[in-house]
Short mmCIF file of C-alpha atoms and ligand atoms in Angstrom, two decimals:
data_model
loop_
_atom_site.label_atom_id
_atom_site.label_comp_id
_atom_site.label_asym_id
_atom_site.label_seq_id
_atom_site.Cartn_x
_atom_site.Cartn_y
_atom_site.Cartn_z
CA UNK A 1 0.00 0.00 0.00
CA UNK A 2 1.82 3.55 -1.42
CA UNK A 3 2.62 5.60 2.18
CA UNK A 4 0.62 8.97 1.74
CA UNK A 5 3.07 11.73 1.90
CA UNK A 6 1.41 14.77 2.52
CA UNK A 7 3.36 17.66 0.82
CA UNK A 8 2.75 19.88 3.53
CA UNK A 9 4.32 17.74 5.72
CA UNK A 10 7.70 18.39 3.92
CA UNK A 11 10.28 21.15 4.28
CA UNK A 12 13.21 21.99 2.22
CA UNK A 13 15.23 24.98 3.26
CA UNK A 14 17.65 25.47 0.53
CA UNK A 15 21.04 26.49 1.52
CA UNK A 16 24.41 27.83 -0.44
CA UNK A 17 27.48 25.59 -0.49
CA UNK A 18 30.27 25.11 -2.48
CA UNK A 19 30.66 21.69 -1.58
CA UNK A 20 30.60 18.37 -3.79
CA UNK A 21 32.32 19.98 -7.05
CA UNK A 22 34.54 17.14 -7.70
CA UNK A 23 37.41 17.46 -9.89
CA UNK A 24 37.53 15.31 -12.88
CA UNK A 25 40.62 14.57 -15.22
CA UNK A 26 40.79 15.13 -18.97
CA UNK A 27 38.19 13.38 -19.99
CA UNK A 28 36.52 14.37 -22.95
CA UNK A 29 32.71 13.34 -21.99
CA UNK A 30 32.88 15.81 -19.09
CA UNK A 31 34.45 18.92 -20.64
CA UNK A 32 30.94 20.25 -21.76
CA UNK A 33 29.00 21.79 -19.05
CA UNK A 34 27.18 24.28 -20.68
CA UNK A 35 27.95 27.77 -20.22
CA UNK A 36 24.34 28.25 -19.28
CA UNK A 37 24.31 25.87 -16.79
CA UNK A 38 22.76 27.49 -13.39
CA UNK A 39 25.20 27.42 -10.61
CA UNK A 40 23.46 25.27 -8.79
CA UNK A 41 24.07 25.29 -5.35
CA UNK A 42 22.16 23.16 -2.82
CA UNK A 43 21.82 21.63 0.05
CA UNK A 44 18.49 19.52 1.23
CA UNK A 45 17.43 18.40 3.92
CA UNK A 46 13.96 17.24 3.86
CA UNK A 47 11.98 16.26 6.92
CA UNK A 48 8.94 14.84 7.42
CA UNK A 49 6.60 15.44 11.21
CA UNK A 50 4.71 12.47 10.71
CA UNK A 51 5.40 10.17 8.20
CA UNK A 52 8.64 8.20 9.31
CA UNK A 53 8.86 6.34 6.20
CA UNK A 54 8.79 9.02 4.03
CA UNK A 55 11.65 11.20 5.59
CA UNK A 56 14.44 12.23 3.53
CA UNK A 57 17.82 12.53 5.94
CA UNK A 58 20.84 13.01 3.96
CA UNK A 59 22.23 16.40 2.68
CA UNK A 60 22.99 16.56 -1.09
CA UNK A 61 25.34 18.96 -2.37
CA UNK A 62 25.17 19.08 -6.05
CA UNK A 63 27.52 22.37 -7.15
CA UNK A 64 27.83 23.58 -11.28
CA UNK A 65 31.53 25.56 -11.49
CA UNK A 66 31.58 28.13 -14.52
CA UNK A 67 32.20 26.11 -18.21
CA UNK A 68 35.66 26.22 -19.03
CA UNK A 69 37.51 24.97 -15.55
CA UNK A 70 38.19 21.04 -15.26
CA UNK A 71 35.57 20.38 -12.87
CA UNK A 72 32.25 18.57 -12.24
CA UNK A 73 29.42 19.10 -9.79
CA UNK A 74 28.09 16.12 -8.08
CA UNK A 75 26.11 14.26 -9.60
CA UNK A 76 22.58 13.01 -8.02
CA UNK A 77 21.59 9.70 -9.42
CA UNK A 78 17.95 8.39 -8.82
CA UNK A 79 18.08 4.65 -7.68
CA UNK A 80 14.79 2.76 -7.36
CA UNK A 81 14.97 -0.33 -5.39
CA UNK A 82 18.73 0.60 -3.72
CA UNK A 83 17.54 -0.90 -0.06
CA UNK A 84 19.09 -4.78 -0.90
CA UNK A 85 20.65 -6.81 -3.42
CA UNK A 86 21.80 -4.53 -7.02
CA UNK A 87 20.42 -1.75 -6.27
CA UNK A 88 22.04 -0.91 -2.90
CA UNK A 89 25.40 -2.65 -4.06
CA UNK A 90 24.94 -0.34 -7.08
CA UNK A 91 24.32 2.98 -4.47
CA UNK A 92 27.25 2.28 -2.21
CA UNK A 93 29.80 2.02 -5.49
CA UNK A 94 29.06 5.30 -6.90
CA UNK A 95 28.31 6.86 -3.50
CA UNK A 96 31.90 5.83 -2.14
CA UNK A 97 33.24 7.61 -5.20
CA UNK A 98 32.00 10.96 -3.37
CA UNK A 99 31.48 12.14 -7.37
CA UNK A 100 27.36 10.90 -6.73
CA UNK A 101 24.84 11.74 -4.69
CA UNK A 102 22.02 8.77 -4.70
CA UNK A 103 18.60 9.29 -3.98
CA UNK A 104 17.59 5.81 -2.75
CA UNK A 105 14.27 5.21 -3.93
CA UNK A 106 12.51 2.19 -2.07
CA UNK A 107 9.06 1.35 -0.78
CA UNK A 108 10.50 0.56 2.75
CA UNK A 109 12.21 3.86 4.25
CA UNK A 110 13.65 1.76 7.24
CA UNK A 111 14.97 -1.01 5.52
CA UNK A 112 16.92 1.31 3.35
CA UNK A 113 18.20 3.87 5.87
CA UNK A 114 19.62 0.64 7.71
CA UNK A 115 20.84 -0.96 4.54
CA UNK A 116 22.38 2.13 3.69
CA UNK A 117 23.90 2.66 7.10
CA UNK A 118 25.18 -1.45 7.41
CA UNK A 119 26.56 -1.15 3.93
CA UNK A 120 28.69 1.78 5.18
CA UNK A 121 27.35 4.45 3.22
CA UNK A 122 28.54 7.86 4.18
CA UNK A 123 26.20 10.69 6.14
CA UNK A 124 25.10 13.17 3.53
CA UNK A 125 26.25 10.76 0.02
CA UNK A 126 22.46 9.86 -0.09
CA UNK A 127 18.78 10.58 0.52
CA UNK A 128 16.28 7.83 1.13
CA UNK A 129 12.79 9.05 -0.73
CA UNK A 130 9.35 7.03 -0.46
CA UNK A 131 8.40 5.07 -3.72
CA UNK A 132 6.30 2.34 -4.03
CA UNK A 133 6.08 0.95 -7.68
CA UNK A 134 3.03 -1.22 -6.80
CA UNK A 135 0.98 2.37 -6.82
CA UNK A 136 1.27 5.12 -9.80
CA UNK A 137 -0.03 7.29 -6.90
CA UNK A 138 3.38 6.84 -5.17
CA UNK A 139 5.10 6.91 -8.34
CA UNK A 140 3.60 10.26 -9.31
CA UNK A 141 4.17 11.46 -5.12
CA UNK A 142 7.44 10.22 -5.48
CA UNK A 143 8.42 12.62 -8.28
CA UNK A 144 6.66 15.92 -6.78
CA UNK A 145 8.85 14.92 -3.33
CA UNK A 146 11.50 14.88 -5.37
CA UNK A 147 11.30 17.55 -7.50
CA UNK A 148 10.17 19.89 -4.25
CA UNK A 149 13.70 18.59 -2.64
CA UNK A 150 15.37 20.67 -6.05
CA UNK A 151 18.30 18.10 -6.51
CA UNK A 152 18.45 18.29 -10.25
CA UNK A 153 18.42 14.38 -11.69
CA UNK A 154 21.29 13.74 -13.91
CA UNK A 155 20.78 9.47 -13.85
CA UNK A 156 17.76 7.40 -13.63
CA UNK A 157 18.21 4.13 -12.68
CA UNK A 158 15.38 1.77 -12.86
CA UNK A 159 16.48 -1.19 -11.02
CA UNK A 160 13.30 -2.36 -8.45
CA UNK A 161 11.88 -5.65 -9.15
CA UNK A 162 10.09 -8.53 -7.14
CA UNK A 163 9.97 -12.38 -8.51
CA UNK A 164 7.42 -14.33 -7.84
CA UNK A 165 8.28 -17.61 -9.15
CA UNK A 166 5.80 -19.76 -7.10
CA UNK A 167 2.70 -18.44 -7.54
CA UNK A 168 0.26 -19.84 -9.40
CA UNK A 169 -2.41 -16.63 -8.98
CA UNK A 170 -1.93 -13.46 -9.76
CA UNK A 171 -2.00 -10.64 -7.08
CA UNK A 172 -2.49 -7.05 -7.84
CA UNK A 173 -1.21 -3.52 -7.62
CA UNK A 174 -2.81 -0.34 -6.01
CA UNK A 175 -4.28 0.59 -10.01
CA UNK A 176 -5.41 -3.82 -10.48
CA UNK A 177 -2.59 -4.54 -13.05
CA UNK A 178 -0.83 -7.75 -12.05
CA UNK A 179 1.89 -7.30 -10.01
CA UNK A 180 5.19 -8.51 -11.40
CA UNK A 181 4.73 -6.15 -15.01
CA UNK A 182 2.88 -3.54 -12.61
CA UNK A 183 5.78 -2.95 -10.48
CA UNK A 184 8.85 -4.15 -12.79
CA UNK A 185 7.52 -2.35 -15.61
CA UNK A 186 4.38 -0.41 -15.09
CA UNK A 187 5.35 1.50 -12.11
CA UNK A 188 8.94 2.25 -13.80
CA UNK A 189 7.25 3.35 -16.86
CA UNK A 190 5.48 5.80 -15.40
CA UNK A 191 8.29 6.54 -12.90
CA UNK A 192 10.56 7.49 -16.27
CA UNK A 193 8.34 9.13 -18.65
CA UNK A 194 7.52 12.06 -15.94
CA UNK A 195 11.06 12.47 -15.10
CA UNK A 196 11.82 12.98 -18.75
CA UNK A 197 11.33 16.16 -17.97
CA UNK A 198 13.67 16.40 -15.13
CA UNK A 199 16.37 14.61 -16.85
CA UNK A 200 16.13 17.01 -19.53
CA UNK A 201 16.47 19.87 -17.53
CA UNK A 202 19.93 18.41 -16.23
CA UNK A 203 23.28 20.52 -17.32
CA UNK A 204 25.41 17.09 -16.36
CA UNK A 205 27.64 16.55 -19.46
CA UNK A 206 26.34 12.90 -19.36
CA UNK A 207 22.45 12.35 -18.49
CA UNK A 208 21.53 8.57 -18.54
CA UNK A 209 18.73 6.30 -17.85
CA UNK A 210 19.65 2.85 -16.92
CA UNK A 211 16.69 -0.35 -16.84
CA UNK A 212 18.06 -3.07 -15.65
CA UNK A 213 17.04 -6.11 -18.38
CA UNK A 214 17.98 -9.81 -17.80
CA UNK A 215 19.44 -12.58 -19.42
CA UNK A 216 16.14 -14.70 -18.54
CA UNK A 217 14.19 -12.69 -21.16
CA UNK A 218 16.14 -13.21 -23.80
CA UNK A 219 15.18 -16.46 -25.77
CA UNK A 220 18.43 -16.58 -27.41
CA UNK A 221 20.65 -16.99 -24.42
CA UNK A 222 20.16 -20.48 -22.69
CA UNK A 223 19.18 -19.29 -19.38
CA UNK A 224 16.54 -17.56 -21.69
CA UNK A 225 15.31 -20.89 -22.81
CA UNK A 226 14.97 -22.23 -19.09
CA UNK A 227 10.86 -22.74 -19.10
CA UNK A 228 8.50 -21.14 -18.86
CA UNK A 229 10.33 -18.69 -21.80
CA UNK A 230 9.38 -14.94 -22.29
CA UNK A 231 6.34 -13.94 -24.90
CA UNK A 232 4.58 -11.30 -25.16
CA UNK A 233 2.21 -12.82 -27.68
CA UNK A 234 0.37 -10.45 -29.64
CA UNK A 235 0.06 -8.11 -26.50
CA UNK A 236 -3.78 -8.65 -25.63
CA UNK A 237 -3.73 -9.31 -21.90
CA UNK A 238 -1.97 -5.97 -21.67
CA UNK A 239 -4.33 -3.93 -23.76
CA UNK A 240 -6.66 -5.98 -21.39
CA UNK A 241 -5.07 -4.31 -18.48
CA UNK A 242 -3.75 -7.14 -16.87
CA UNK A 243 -6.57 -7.29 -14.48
CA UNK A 244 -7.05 -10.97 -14.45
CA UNK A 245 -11.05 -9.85 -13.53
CA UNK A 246 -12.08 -9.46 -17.20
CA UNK A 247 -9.49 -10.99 -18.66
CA UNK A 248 -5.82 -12.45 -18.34
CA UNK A 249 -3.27 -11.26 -16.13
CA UNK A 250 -0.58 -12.47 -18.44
CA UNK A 251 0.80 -9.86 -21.36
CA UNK A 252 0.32 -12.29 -23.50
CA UNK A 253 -2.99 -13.04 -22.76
CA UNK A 254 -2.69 -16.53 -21.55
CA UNK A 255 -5.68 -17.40 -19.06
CA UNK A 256 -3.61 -19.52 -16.71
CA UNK A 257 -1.10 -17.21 -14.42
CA UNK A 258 2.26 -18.23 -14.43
CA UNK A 259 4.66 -15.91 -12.12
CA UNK A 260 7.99 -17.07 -13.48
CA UNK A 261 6.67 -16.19 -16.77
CA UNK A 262 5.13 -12.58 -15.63
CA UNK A 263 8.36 -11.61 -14.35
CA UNK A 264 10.46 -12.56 -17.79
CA UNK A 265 8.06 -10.64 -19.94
CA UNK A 266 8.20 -7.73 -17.53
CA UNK A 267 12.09 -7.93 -18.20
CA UNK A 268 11.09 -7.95 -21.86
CA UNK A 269 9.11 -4.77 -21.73
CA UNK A 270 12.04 -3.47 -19.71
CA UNK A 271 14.70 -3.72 -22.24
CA UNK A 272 12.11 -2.82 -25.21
CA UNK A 273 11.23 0.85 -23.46
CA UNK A 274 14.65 1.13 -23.06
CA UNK A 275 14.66 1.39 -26.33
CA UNK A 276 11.94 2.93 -27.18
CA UNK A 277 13.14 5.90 -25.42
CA UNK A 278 16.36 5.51 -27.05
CA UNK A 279 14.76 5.85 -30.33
CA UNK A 280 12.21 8.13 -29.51
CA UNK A 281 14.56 10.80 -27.18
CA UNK A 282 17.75 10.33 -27.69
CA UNK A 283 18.52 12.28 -30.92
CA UNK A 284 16.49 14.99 -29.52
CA UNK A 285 18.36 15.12 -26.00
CA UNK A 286 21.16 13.62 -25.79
CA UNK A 287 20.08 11.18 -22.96
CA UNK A 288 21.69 7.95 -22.99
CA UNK A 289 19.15 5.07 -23.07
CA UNK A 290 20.70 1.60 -22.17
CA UNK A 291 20.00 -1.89 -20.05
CA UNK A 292 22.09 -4.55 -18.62
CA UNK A 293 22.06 -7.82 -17.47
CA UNK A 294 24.43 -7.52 -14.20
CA UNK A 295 25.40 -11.11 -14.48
CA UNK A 296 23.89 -13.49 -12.23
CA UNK A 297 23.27 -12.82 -8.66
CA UNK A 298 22.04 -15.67 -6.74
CA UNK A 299 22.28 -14.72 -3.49
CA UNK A 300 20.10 -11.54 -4.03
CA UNK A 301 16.49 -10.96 -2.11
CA UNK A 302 15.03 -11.63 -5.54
CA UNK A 303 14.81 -15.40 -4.76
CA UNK A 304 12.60 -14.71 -1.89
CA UNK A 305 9.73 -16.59 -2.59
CA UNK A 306 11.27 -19.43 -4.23
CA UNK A 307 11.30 -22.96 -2.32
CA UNK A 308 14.16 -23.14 -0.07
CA UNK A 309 16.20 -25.77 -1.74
CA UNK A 310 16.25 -23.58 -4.88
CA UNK A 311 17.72 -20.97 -2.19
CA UNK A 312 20.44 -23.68 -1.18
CA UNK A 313 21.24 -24.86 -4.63
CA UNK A 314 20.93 -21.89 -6.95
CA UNK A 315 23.88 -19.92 -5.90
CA UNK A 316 25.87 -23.10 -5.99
CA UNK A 317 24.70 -24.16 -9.44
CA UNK A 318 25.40 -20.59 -10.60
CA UNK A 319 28.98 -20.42 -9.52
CA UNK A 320 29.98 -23.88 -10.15
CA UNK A 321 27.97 -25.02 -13.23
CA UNK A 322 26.96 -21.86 -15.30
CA UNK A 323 29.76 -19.65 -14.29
CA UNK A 324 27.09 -17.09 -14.76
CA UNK A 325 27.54 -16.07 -10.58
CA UNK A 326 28.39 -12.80 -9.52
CA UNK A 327 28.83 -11.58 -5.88
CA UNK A 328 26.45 -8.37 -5.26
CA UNK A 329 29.31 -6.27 -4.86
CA UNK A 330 30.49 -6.76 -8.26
CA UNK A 331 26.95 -6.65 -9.98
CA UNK A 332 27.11 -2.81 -7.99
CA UNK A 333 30.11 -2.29 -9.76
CA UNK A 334 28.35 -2.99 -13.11
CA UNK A 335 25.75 -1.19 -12.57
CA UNK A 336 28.02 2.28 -11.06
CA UNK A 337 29.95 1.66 -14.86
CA UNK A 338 26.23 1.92 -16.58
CA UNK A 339 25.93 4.74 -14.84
CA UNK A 340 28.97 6.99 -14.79
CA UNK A 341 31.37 5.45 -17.13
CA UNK A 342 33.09 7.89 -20.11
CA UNK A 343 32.91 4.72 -21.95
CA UNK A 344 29.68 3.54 -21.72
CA UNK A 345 27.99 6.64 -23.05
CA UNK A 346 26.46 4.81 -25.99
CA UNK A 347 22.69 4.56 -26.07
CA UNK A 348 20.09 2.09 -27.11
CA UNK A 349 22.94 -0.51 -25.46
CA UNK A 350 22.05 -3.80 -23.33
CA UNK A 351 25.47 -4.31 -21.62
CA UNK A 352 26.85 -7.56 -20.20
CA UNK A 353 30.00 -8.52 -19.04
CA UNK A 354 32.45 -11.18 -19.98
CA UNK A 355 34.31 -13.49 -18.11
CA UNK A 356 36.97 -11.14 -17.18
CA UNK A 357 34.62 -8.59 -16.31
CA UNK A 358 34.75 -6.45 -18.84
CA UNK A 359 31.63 -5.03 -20.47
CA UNK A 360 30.59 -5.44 -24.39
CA UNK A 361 27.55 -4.97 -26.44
CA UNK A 362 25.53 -7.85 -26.57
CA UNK A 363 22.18 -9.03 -28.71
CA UNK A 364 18.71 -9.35 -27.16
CA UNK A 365 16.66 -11.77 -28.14
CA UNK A 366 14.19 -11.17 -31.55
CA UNK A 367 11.47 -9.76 -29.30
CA UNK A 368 13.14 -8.36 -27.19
CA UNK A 369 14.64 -6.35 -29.78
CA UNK A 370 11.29 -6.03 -32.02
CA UNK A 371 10.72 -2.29 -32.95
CA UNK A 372 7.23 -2.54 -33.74
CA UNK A 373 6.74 -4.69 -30.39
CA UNK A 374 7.98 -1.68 -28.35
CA UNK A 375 6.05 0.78 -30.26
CA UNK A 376 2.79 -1.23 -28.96
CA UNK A 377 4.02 -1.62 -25.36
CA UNK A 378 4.69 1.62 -25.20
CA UNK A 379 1.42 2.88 -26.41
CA UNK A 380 -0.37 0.41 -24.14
CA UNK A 381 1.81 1.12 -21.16
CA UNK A 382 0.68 4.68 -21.65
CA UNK A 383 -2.87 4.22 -21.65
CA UNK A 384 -1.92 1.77 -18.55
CA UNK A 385 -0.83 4.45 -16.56
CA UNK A 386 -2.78 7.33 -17.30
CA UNK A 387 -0.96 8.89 -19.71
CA UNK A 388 -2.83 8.51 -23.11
P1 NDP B 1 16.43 -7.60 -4.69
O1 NDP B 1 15.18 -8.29 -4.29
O2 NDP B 1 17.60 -7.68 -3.80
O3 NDP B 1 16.14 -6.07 -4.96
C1 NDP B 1 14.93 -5.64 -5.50
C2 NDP B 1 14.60 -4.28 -4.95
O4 NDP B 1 13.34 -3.87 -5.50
C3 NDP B 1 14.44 -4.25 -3.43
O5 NDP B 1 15.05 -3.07 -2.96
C4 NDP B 1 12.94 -4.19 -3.25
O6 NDP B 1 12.52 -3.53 -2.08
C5 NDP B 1 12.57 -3.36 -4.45
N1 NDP B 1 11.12 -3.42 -4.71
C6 NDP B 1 10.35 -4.52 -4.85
N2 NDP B 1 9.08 -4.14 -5.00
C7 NDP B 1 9.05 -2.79 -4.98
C8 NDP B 1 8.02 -1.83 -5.06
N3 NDP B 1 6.74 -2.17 -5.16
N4 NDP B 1 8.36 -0.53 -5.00
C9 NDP B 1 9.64 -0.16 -4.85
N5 NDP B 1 10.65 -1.02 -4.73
C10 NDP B 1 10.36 -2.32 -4.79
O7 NDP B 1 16.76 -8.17 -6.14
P2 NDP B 1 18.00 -7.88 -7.14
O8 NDP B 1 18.94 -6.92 -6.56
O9 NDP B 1 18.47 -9.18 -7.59
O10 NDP B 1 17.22 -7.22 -8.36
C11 NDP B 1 17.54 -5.94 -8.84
C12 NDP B 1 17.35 -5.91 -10.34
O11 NDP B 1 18.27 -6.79 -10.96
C13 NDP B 1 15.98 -6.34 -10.82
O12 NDP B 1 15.56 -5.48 -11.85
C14 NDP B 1 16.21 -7.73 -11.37
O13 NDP B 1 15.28 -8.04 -12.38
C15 NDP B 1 17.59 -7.56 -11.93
N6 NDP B 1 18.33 -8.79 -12.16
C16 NDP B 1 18.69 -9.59 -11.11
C17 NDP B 1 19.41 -10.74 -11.34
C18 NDP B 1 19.83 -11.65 -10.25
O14 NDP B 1 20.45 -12.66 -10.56
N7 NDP B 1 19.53 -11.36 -8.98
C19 NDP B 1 19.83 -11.09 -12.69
C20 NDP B 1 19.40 -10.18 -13.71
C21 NDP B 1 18.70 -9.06 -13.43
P3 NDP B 1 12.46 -4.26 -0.65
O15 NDP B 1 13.88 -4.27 -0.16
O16 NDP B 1 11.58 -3.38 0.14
O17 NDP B 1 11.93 -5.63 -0.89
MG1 PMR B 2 19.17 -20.07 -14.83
C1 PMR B 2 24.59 -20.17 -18.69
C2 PMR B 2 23.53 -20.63 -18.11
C3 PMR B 2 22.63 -19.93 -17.18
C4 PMR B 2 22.66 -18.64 -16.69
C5 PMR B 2 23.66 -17.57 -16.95
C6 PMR B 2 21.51 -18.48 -15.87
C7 PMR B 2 21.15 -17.30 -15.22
N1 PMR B 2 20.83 -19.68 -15.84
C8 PMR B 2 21.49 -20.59 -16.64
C9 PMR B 2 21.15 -21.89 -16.92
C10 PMR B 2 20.12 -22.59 -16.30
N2 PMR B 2 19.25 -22.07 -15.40
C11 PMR B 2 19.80 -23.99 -16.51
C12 PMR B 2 20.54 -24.91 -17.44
C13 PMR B 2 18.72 -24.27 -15.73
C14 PMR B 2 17.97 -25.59 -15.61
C15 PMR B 2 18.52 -26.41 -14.53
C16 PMR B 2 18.37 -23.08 -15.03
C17 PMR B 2 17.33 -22.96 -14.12
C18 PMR B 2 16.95 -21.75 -13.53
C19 PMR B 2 15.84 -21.53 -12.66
C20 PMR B 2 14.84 -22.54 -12.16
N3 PMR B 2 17.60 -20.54 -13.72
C21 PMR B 2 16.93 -19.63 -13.03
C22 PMR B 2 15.85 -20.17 -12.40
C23 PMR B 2 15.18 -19.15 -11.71
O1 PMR B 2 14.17 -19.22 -11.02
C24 PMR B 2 15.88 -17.85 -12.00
C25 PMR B 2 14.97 -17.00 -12.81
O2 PMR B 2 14.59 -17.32 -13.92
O3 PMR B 2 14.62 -15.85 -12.29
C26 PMR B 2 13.78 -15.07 -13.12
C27 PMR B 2 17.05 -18.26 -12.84
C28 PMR B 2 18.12 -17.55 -13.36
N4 PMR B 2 19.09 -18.12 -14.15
C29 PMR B 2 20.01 -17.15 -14.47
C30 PMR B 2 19.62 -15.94 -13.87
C31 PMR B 2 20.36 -14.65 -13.97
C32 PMR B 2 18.46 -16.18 -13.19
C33 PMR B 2 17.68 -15.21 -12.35
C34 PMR B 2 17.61 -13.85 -12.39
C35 PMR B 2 16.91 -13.00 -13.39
O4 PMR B 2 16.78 -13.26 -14.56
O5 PMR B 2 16.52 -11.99 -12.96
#
């Protein structure tokens, strides 16, 4: 259930600091802050009377020095889903580098402020915000907390997800969509099309927005082939709404419910708006679009609510049969390149990383690459969340 936040119930005094320009060497990608980029100055700190979950701690100090000098303000990078597994690995990497600020966006404000604090996470290199993907209410609260708290948004990472591997009925979200697409990609949908706007507003030399894909949707990987495979079918259980009431709860319209299989096709309409918005914005912006598959990360809260053997032997399997494994902390590492690399400023990309860890370029899947099938999500999606 999305935690009201009342906006009267926030404050954000705004004060001037010269803190958090970090110095950056000669690297190309970061020459060009514009000359007309605001010297923005800020620190916030948000608070919240009654609403415990919803309070903001951290200070953020995000500083623009004049074009021309060698130096970059800090950049504040929007993380949904940072309070476990990739997502908080992923927040403590760039946050240690003291060149981010993250905004940890995560349905459960005490689980992150202590995941933030156990993972060591430095006082004042991150804000913990209320957003619960299972509600476009809280999505669209989400973004008028954070745009109130005036941290501009240079990255968006869309990185929440839940698996629900065992379930054999569908459950719902706050607005009746089924809950593995409403959250993984519903939710995020909305979440990124109405920060477009803030993105866009961003003088950081290198604006991104990262959704985090998955080798499982992509039927041309093996893993991808594991049943039950992605499909998104001809679409007509999402133009259906997913409700499940009046008709299927599966994108693809299938009347049984399958929850391994919801969660692979929500990875599918992940990496597809990727690139819709890659084709549709990037030209026009500049924002880099791109996805990833992090490598494998068995030991992540993802696996939940799968039986415990799978629990005992996946990790395991992963490490010693696949070779696919990677520890969390690595995965963050991944994810922090995605994000702030010089090198991995190329958009409409689905990253993965080789044996050696290093990163390369690789091919989704037919339909998970299908133009025409991401023109169709997308225009469903929008209707979906209110925005058509
Ligand atoms: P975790 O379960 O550790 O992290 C998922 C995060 O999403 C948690 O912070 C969780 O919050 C959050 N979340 C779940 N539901 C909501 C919601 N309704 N609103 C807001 N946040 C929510 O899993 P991972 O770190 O493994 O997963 C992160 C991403 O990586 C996912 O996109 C997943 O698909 C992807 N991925 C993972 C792989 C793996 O092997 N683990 C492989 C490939 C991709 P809370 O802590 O409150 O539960
Ligand atoms: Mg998979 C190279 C082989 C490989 C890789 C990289 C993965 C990753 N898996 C591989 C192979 C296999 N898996 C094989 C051969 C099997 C049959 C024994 C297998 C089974 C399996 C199951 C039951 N695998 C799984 C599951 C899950 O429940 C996980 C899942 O699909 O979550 C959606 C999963 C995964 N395997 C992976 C990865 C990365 C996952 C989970 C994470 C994800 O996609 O988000």
């Amino acid at each position: 259930m999305a935690l009201q936040l009342l906006p009267s119930t926030l404050s954000v005094p705004k004060k001037g600091s010269s803190m958090g320009a970090v110095a950056v060497k000669d690297t190309a990608a970061f020459l060009g802050v514009s000359s007309k980029a605001k010297k923005a100055s800020l620190a916030v700190r948000t608070q919240v009377a009654t609403a415990p979950s919803s309070v903001t701690t951290s200070p953020c100090s995000a500083t623009a020095k004049p074009s021309g000098k060698k130096t970059l303000r800090q950049g504040v990078v929007v993380i949904t889903g940072a309070s476990s597994g990739l997502g908080l690995a992923a927040a403590k990497a760039l946050a240690e580098t003291g060149k981010w600020h993250v905004v940890m966006a995560c349905r459960d404000f005490l689980k992150a402020s202590k995941a933030a604090k156990a993972a060591g996470m430095a006082d004042g290199s991150y804000t913990v915000m209320h957003l619960d993907l299972a509600s476009l209410d809280s999505v669209r609260q989400f973004v008028d907390a954070f745009r109130r708290a005036e941290m501009p948004l240079d990255v968006l990472v869309c990185n929440a997800a839940i698996y629900r591997p065992t379930a054999r009925t569908p459950t719902f979200t706050a607005d009746g969509h089924e809950m593995s697409v409403g959250v993984n990609h519903l939710g995020h949908f909305l979440l990124a099309r109405l920060l477009m706007e803030d993105l866009q507003k961003s003088d950081y030399p290198s604006r991104r927005m990262v959704i985090v894909g998955s080798i499982t949707g992509n039927s041309n990987t093996l893993a991808g082939n594991v049943p039950p495979k992605a499909s998104l079918g001809d679409l007509r259980g999402l133009a259906g709404g997913l409700s499940g009431a009046s008709g299927s709860a599966m994108i693809d319209g299938d009347e049984s419910f399958d929850g391994a299989k919801a969660y692979k096709d929500s990875k599918v309409c992940n990496m597809l708006t990727m690139q819709e918005f890659h084709r549709r914005y990037h030209e026009e912006t500049g924002i880099t679009f791109s996805s990833l598959y992090p490598g494998c990360i068995a030991t992540t809260g993802l696996f939940r609510e799968h039986i415990p053997l799978f629990r005992t032997l996946f990790p395991p399997f992963q490490k010693f049969i696949t070779k696919g494994f990677v520890s969390e902390a690595e995965s963050g590492k991944r994810l922090a390149q995605v994000v702030a690399e010089p090198s991995l400023t190329k958009s409409g990309v689905y990253w993965s990383w080789n044996k050696d860890s290093a990163s390369f370029e690789n091919q989704l899947s037919q339909e998970a690459s299908d133009p025409e099938k991401a023109r169709k999500v997308w225009e469903l999606s929008e209707k979906l969340v209110g925005l058509a």
